[in-house]
Amino acid sequence: MSLVEIRKYMQQALFYERLEDMKVKCLLCPHECLLSEGKIGVCRVRKNISGELYALNDGIISSANLDPIEKKPLYHFYPGSLIFSIGSYGCNMHCRFCQNWEISQPTDNIFSLRPIVPASEIIKAALNHKENIGIAYTYNEPIVSYEYVIKMATLAKEKGLKNVMVSNGFINQEPLLRILPLIDAWNIDLKAFDESFYKRLTGAQLAPVLETLKTVRKSKAHLEITTLVIPNENDEASKFKKMVNWLADELGEDTILHLSRYFPRYHHQSTITPAHKLVEFYNIARQRLYWTYVGNIELDIGNNSICPKCKNIVVWRKGYHTAAKGLDESGNCRFCKTSLPFVV
Ligand code: SF4
């Protein structure tokens, strides 16, 4: 293909620098991959073609489903609603315990086999579901589909749909600031409060993720955080307590935290997180973060949302069944009128 044809048929990346000798430097995420001609970035989906950087996964969809919003997980953003959820391929982390590795770690030839779906087609499909509130960019890491998400989120906003990002938060500040006004809600993984964990098990770094959390929290977007609790990797109570204190001090005590049970996947074969560990972490988190939940397991704690003042259940949950009968039309407690951190 000539460069003219490449430019016509492929999506050029938004944040990169052209360098000498046909090299490029990608500026989308903190890896800042320096790529010679023909080379692909750490995310496996951005390639230097003839001295320009292209998104190989643009418009390539791995799955699309109408999901309960609680599955993202988002518990305080339109509780009980459904959201059209799409995924692509690629990730800028290489978590050894990845729960979606089949799509996050693609092989190079996967892209030639898949049809390209224009953003407008996704919007049409999303609008076909009457009860759908918007589009969630999820399943794999949406940051590495940056240009496609920008296109789609812009169209979605025009149609009155909400945009949700389910992300690892590993993005540079400039592209983050550009995408922020388009995104209504984020769920961001905070995988551990430990640089060595990030380096050893994800191939990335913790510090930029913390910066992302602070930036998103300062914005108008809704934010919830998820931590997968992995036996012998991030289940030390003292480190977890530090994480909870950081979240409460830096983001506020009304920060919403989801603790998720780990199951062995991909290159990481540990035991399943024992229920007692999740209960222990739940109790630690609740000392500072009232809105803590436990997922991927059925326990009799960490499911419902309870008004901190009158102690009535405002949102009841069992699995993905949700009833938000205790919230008024502004997301406050229907019983005692206390202002609560819900978007409805
Ligand atoms: S988005 Fe991909 S190519 Fe760009 S810096 Fe991150 S890992 Fe490298």
PDB file of C-alpha atoms in Angstrom, residues 97 190-194 197 200-201 227-243 259-262 268 270-282 284:
ATOM      1  CA  PHE A  97      -3.180 -12.368  35.836  1.00  0.00           C
ATOM      2  CA  LEU A 190      -5.904   0.461  41.099  1.00  0.00           C
ATOM      3  CA  LYS A 191      -4.180  -2.901  40.992  1.00  0.00           C
ATOM      4  CA  ALA A 192      -1.990  -2.404  44.055  1.00  0.00           C
ATOM      5  CA  PHE A 193      -0.336   0.384  46.014  1.00  0.00           C
ATOM      6  CA  ASP A 194       3.104  -0.854  45.171  1.00  0.00           C
ATOM      7  CA  PHE A 197       3.860  -4.994  41.884  1.00  0.00           C
ATOM      8  CA  ARG A 200       6.710  -7.146  38.009  1.00  0.00           C
ATOM      9  CA  LEU A 201       3.136  -8.159  37.213  1.00  0.00           C
ATOM     10  CA  THR A 227      -8.914  -3.509  43.074  1.00  0.00           C
ATOM     11  CA  LEU A 228      -8.529  -7.201  42.277  1.00  0.00           C
ATOM     12  CA  VAL A 229      -7.299  -8.847  45.482  1.00  0.00           C
ATOM     13  CA  ILE A 230      -4.705 -11.488  44.554  1.00  0.00           C
ATOM     14  CA  PRO A 231      -3.410 -13.935  47.182  1.00  0.00           C
ATOM     15  CA  ASN A 232       0.298 -13.428  47.993  1.00  0.00           C
ATOM     16  CA  GLU A 233       0.612 -10.514  45.554  1.00  0.00           C
ATOM     17  CA  ASN A 234      -1.357  -7.547  46.905  1.00  0.00           C
ATOM     18  CA  ASP A 235      -3.110  -8.992  49.957  1.00  0.00           C
ATOM     19  CA  GLU A 236      -0.866  -7.531  52.650  1.00  0.00           C
ATOM     20  CA  ALA A 237      -3.100  -5.617  55.059  1.00  0.00           C
ATOM     21  CA  SER A 238      -0.544  -2.879  55.871  1.00  0.00           C
ATOM     22  CA  LYS A 239      -0.029  -1.985  52.188  1.00  0.00           C
ATOM     23  CA  PHE A 240      -3.749  -2.075  51.555  1.00  0.00           C
ATOM     24  CA  LYS A 241      -4.301   0.280  54.492  1.00  0.00           C
ATOM     25  CA  LYS A 242      -1.827   2.727  52.893  1.00  0.00           C
ATOM     26  CA  MET A 243      -3.795   2.556  49.659  1.00  0.00           C
ATOM     27  CA  LEU A 259     -12.836  -5.125  45.882  1.00  0.00           C
ATOM     28  CA  SER A 260     -12.916  -7.971  43.420  1.00  0.00           C
ATOM     29  CA  ARG A 261     -12.215 -11.661  43.901  1.00  0.00           C
ATOM     30  CA  TYR A 262      -9.346 -13.095  41.846  1.00  0.00           C
ATOM     31  CA  HIS A 268      -0.760 -16.339  36.928  1.00  0.00           C
ATOM     32  CA  SER A 270      -2.565 -18.582  42.413  1.00  0.00           C
ATOM     33  CA  THR A 271      -5.388 -19.759  44.652  1.00  0.00           C
ATOM     34  CA  ILE A 272      -8.774 -18.032  44.393  1.00  0.00           C
ATOM     35  CA  THR A 273      -9.036 -15.134  46.869  1.00  0.00           C
ATOM     36  CA  PRO A 274     -10.464 -16.592  50.093  1.00  0.00           C
ATOM     37  CA  ALA A 275     -13.698 -15.011  51.296  1.00  0.00           C
ATOM     38  CA  HIS A 276     -12.138 -14.118  54.677  1.00  0.00           C
ATOM     39  CA  LYS A 277      -9.480 -11.967  52.931  1.00  0.00           C
ATOM     40  CA  LEU A 278     -12.163  -9.976  51.122  1.00  0.00           C
ATOM     41  CA  VAL A 279     -14.038  -9.516  54.399  1.00  0.00           C
ATOM     42  CA  GLU A 280     -10.800  -8.358  56.099  1.00  0.00           C
ATOM     43  CA  PHE A 281     -10.059  -5.848  53.297  1.00  0.00           C
ATOM     44  CA  TYR A 282     -13.672  -4.681  53.270  1.00  0.00           C
ATOM     45  CA  ILE A 284     -10.096  -2.085  56.529  1.00  0.00           C
TER      46      ILE A 284
END
